[in-house]
Amino acid sequence: MTTIKLTFLGTGAAIPTLKRGHTTLHIQYLGGSGRSILFDCGEGTQTNLIRAGINFMGIDAIFITHWHADHFIGLYGLLNSMGLEGRQKPVRIFGPHADKIGPKLLEFYKFPYAIEYYDTYRDGLVYNGEEFTIEAAKLKHTIDNVGYRLIEKGRLKLDKKLIKQIGLSGLECKELKENGKVTKNGKKISLKDVSYKVPGKIFVYSGDTVYQKKMEKFAKDADILVHECTCFTKDDLQDKMHSSFEDILKLKGFAKKVYLVHIGRKYQSHEELQKEAAIYKNIFFAKDLEKIEI
């Protein structure tokens, strides 16, 4: 059974506080060959990776939602540390127009490993791996921003009742999983005959955006939706092209759980924020270094 571990490395907005650093997320996919992925990379990312006990050398890819400094400024230190530690495996950086913006941002740095850039400014598939896919959605902010939707590929699970009826042993079940078929008492049994498909887990991250109705479809059926919540009320937004807690309430029915990040610095008390959210059973204000499993 696969597990997706999500660590909130930072949960604050553009100006960090002692309690909240720049919004940055880490996904550890435990299944198959495993994957270690960053979503955004704000200031202090590598320090909080160390605090969280995450090996930054294992990071496979970095998905940037948009090119505001609080979402990418941590790249410089992180990539430099990887080089100092002798990294040789390429780092893949995904983001809106990353193929053009990325090389310019890092042109004064020479790394002992390759950096590959991939543009994600579109609606649709931007990554297709063995274990999961990642889709992007163009969302409205002051500059080009995308949200990301990680979708684990469905997998086949053996039907225990059928397995028992047929009388397959543990070794025969192993052979069935590995080869897709097995012979029992002279009869060929295929994997599809004694299994059913289990839908994969879904994780969605908004980046910075005003509330848009298209997020309802993008967040639909997500196990976890991580959405920005710069201000608590719409009055506090003042046309900042961000989202408020009032906006998030429109999305709470589309995902199983909603975690709020990119919290403005005026909201210093996490307890007070969570108290306001407590009446909604599936909405939570995330904290720096908080870990959850999907």
PDB file of N, CA and C in Angstrom, residues 82-129:
ATOM      1  N   MET A  82      23.262  21.306  -2.723  1.00  0.00           N
ATOM      2  CA  MET A  82      23.286  20.023  -3.437  1.00  0.00           C
ATOM      3  C   MET A  82      24.611  19.839  -4.161  1.00  0.00           C
ATOM      4  N   GLY A  83      25.081  20.929  -4.778  1.00  0.00           N
ATOM      5  CA  GLY A  83      26.360  20.862  -5.480  1.00  0.00           C
ATOM      6  C   GLY A  83      27.524  20.625  -4.535  1.00  0.00           C
ATOM      7  N   LEU A  84      27.514  21.314  -3.391  1.00  0.00           N
ATOM      8  CA  LEU A  84      28.586  21.150  -2.410  1.00  0.00           C
ATOM      9  C   LEU A  84      28.620  19.738  -1.832  1.00  0.00           C
ATOM     10  N   GLU A  85      27.461  19.095  -1.807  1.00  0.00           N
ATOM     11  CA  GLU A  85      27.378  17.723  -1.290  1.00  0.00           C
ATOM     12  C   GLU A  85      27.670  16.678  -2.370  1.00  0.00           C
ATOM     13  N   GLY A  86      28.034  17.148  -3.572  1.00  0.00           N
ATOM     14  CA  GLY A  86      28.458  16.225  -4.619  1.00  0.00           C
ATOM     15  C   GLY A  86      27.345  15.636  -5.466  1.00  0.00           C
ATOM     16  N   ARG A  87      26.237  16.327  -5.554  1.00  0.00           N
ATOM     17  CA  ARG A  87      25.140  15.800  -6.376  1.00  0.00           C
ATOM     18  C   ARG A  87      25.581  15.677  -7.832  1.00  0.00           C
ATOM     19  N   GLN A  88      25.161  14.600  -8.464  1.00  0.00           N
ATOM     20  CA  GLN A  88      25.427  14.397  -9.884  1.00  0.00           C
ATOM     21  C   GLN A  88      24.137  14.220 -10.678  1.00  0.00           C
ATOM     22  N   LYS A  89      23.117  13.700 -10.020  1.00  0.00           N
ATOM     23  CA  LYS A  89      21.832  13.490 -10.694  1.00  0.00           C
ATOM     24  C   LYS A  89      21.187  14.830 -11.032  1.00  0.00           C
ATOM     25  N   PRO A  90      20.628  14.981 -12.233  1.00  0.00           N
ATOM     26  CA  PRO A  90      19.989  16.246 -12.618  1.00  0.00           C
ATOM     27  C   PRO A  90      18.831  16.618 -11.690  1.00  0.00           C
ATOM     28  N   VAL A  91      18.587  17.907 -11.573  1.00  0.00           N
ATOM     29  CA  VAL A  91      17.413  18.424 -10.867  1.00  0.00           C
ATOM     30  C   VAL A  91      16.448  18.956 -11.913  1.00  0.00           C
ATOM     31  N   ARG A  92      15.202  18.571 -11.802  1.00  0.00           N
ATOM     32  CA  ARG A  92      14.183  19.046 -12.737  1.00  0.00           C
ATOM     33  C   ARG A  92      13.359  20.140 -12.077  1.00  0.00           C
ATOM     34  N   ILE A  93      13.275  21.283 -12.740  1.00  0.00           N
ATOM     35  CA  ILE A  93      12.493  22.408 -12.226  1.00  0.00           C
ATOM     36  C   ILE A  93      11.334  22.672 -13.178  1.00  0.00           C
ATOM     37  N   PHE A  94      10.131  22.589 -12.638  1.00  0.00           N
ATOM     38  CA  PHE A  94       8.910  22.823 -13.395  1.00  0.00           C
ATOM     39  C   PHE A  94       8.296  24.143 -12.943  1.00  0.00           C
ATOM     40  N   GLY A  95       7.700  24.877 -13.874  1.00  0.00           N
ATOM     41  CA  GLY A  95       7.030  26.115 -13.501  1.00  0.00           C
ATOM     42  C   GLY A  95       6.572  26.872 -14.727  1.00  0.00           C
ATOM     43  N   PRO A  96       5.729  27.889 -14.544  1.00  0.00           N
ATOM     44  CA  PRO A  96       5.285  28.696 -15.679  1.00  0.00           C
ATOM     45  C   PRO A  96       6.482  29.329 -16.392  1.00  0.00           C
ATOM     46  N   HIS A  97       6.652  29.003 -17.662  1.00  0.00           N
ATOM     47  CA  HIS A  97       7.749  29.554 -18.478  1.00  0.00           C
ATOM     48  C   HIS A  97       9.118  29.246 -17.851  1.00  0.00           C
ATOM     49  N   ALA A  98       9.214  28.148 -17.122  1.00  0.00           N
ATOM     50  CA  ALA A  98      10.474  27.803 -16.442  1.00  0.00           C
ATOM     51  C   ALA A  98      11.619  27.628 -17.424  1.00  0.00           C
ATOM     52  N   ASP A  99      11.313  27.202 -18.637  1.00  0.00           N
ATOM     53  CA  ASP A  99      12.359  27.006 -19.637  1.00  0.00           C
ATOM     54  C   ASP A  99      13.023  28.316 -20.027  1.00  0.00           C
ATOM     55  N   LYS A 100      12.325  29.434 -19.842  1.00  0.00           N
ATOM     56  CA  LYS A 100      12.887  30.756 -20.152  1.00  0.00           C
ATOM     57  C   LYS A 100      13.352  31.478 -18.891  1.00  0.00           C
ATOM     58  N   ILE A 101      12.538  31.423 -17.830  1.00  0.00           N
ATOM     59  CA  ILE A 101      12.841  32.171 -16.612  1.00  0.00           C
ATOM     60  C   ILE A 101      13.944  31.503 -15.792  1.00  0.00           C
ATOM     61  N   GLY A 102      13.893  30.179 -15.665  1.00  0.00           N
ATOM     62  CA  GLY A 102      14.857  29.460 -14.839  1.00  0.00           C
ATOM     63  C   GLY A 102      16.311  29.722 -15.194  1.00  0.00           C
ATOM     64  N   PRO A 103      16.703  29.552 -16.454  1.00  0.00           N
ATOM     65  CA  PRO A 103      18.104  29.786 -16.818  1.00  0.00           C
ATOM     66  C   PRO A 103      18.566  31.215 -16.541  1.00  0.00           C
ATOM     67  N   LYS A 104      17.669  32.190 -16.686  1.00  0.00           N
ATOM     68  CA  LYS A 104      18.047  33.581 -16.414  1.00  0.00           C
ATOM     69  C   LYS A 104      18.290  33.806 -14.925  1.00  0.00           C
ATOM     70  N   LEU A 105      17.435  33.207 -14.088  1.00  0.00           N
ATOM     71  CA  LEU A 105      17.587  33.377 -12.646  1.00  0.00           C
ATOM     72  C   LEU A 105      18.881  32.764 -12.134  1.00  0.00           C
ATOM     73  N   LEU A 106      19.321  31.697 -12.778  1.00  0.00           N
ATOM     74  CA  LEU A 106      20.482  30.949 -12.286  1.00  0.00           C
ATOM     75  C   LEU A 106      21.711  31.093 -13.178  1.00  0.00           C
ATOM     76  N   GLU A 107      21.706  32.081 -14.069  1.00  0.00           N
ATOM     77  CA  GLU A 107      22.789  32.174 -15.053  1.00  0.00           C
ATOM     78  C   GLU A 107      24.148  32.491 -14.427  1.00  0.00           C
ATOM     79  N   PHE A 108      24.160  33.061 -13.220  1.00  0.00           N
ATOM     80  CA  PHE A 108      25.437  33.402 -12.588  1.00  0.00           C
ATOM     81  C   PHE A 108      25.974  32.270 -11.710  1.00  0.00           C
ATOM     82  N   TYR A 109      25.242  31.157 -11.695  1.00  0.00           N
ATOM     83  CA  TYR A 109      25.658  30.023 -10.876  1.00  0.00           C
ATOM     84  C   TYR A 109      26.126  28.874 -11.763  1.00  0.00           C
ATOM     85  N   LYS A 110      27.179  28.223 -11.353  1.00  0.00           N
ATOM     86  CA  LYS A 110      27.676  27.053 -12.063  1.00  0.00           C
ATOM     87  C   LYS A 110      27.536  25.841 -11.143  1.00  0.00           C
ATOM     88  N   PHE A 111      26.704  24.920 -11.539  1.00  0.00           N
ATOM     89  CA  PHE A 111      26.456  23.741 -10.715  1.00  0.00           C
ATOM     90  C   PHE A 111      27.138  22.518 -11.330  1.00  0.00           C
ATOM     91  N   PRO A 112      27.620  21.596 -10.496  1.00  0.00           N
ATOM     92  CA  PRO A 112      28.293  20.394 -11.015  1.00  0.00           C
ATOM     93  C   PRO A 112      27.323  19.303 -11.453  1.00  0.00           C
ATOM     94  N   TYR A 113      26.105  19.668 -11.700  1.00  0.00           N
ATOM     95  CA  TYR A 113      25.081  18.732 -12.176  1.00  0.00           C
ATOM     96  C   TYR A 113      24.142  19.506 -13.095  1.00  0.00           C
ATOM     97  N   ALA A 114      23.391  18.778 -13.876  1.00  0.00           N
ATOM     98  CA  ALA A 114      22.493  19.420 -14.844  1.00  0.00           C
ATOM     99  C   ALA A 114      21.195  19.869 -14.175  1.00  0.00           C
ATOM    100  N   ILE A 115      20.641  20.963 -14.680  1.00  0.00           N
ATOM    101  CA  ILE A 115      19.313  21.411 -14.266  1.00  0.00           C
ATOM    102  C   ILE A 115      18.435  21.429 -15.510  1.00  0.00           C
ATOM    103  N   GLU A 116      17.331  20.731 -15.433  1.00  0.00           N
ATOM    104  CA  GLU A 116      16.397  20.643 -16.553  1.00  0.00           C
ATOM    105  C   GLU A 116      15.156  21.472 -16.231  1.00  0.00           C
ATOM    106  N   TYR A 117      14.707  22.245 -17.212  1.00  0.00           N
ATOM    107  CA  TYR A 117      13.576  23.153 -16.995  1.00  0.00           C
ATOM    108  C   TYR A 117      12.386  22.743 -17.861  1.00  0.00           C
ATOM    109  N   TYR A 118      11.193  22.819 -17.268  1.00  0.00           N
ATOM    110  CA  TYR A 118       9.977  22.432 -17.980  1.00  0.00           C
ATOM    111  C   TYR A 118       8.886  23.476 -17.754  1.00  0.00           C
ATOM    112  N   ASP A 119       8.344  23.980 -18.838  1.00  0.00           N
ATOM    113  CA  ASP A 119       7.257  24.963 -18.769  1.00  0.00           C
ATOM    114  C   ASP A 119       5.950  24.267 -18.394  1.00  0.00           C
ATOM    115  N   THR A 120       5.225  24.823 -17.416  1.00  0.00           N
ATOM    116  CA  THR A 120       3.947  24.233 -16.995  1.00  0.00           C
ATOM    117  C   THR A 120       2.776  25.198 -17.153  1.00  0.00           C
ATOM    118  N   TYR A 121       2.984  26.284 -17.903  1.00  0.00           N
ATOM    119  CA  TYR A 121       1.895  27.272 -17.988  1.00  0.00           C
ATOM    120  C   TYR A 121       0.851  26.832 -19.010  1.00  0.00           C
ATOM    121  N   ARG A 122      -0.004  25.937 -18.572  1.00  0.00           N
ATOM    122  CA  ARG A 122      -1.097  25.443 -19.402  1.00  0.00           C
ATOM    123  C   ARG A 122      -2.078  24.686 -18.513  1.00  0.00           C
ATOM    124  N   ASP A 123      -3.224  24.412 -19.046  1.00  0.00           N
ATOM    125  CA  ASP A 123      -4.193  23.557 -18.371  1.00  0.00           C
ATOM    126  C   ASP A 123      -4.006  22.137 -18.888  1.00  0.00           C
ATOM    127  N   GLY A 124      -3.609  21.234 -18.023  1.00  0.00           N
ATOM    128  CA  GLY A 124      -3.438  19.859 -18.473  1.00  0.00           C
ATOM    129  C   GLY A 124      -2.191  19.201 -17.920  1.00  0.00           C
ATOM    130  N   LEU A 125      -1.835  18.070 -18.507  1.00  0.00           N
ATOM    131  CA  LEU A 125      -0.738  17.232 -18.031  1.00  0.00           C
ATOM    132  C   LEU A 125       0.617  17.923 -18.179  1.00  0.00           C
ATOM    133  N   VAL A 126       1.415  17.906 -17.096  1.00  0.00           N
ATOM    134  CA  VAL A 126       2.768  18.465 -17.159  1.00  0.00           C
ATOM    135  C   VAL A 126       3.826  17.460 -16.714  1.00  0.00           C
ATOM    136  N   TYR A 127       3.380  16.345 -16.118  1.00  0.00           N
ATOM    137  CA  TYR A 127       4.324  15.302 -15.695  1.00  0.00           C
ATOM    138  C   TYR A 127       3.602  13.964 -15.718  1.00  0.00           C
ATOM    139  N   ASN A 128       4.275  12.954 -16.291  1.00  0.00           N
ATOM    140  CA  ASN A 128       3.692  11.614 -16.355  1.00  0.00           C
ATOM    141  C   ASN A 128       4.746  10.600 -15.920  1.00  0.00           C
ATOM    142  N   GLY A 129       4.637  10.137 -14.675  1.00  0.00           N
ATOM    143  CA  GLY A 129       5.592   9.175 -14.150  1.00  0.00           C
ATOM    144  C   GLY A 129       4.976   7.800 -13.996  1.00  0.00           C
TER     145      GLY A 129
END
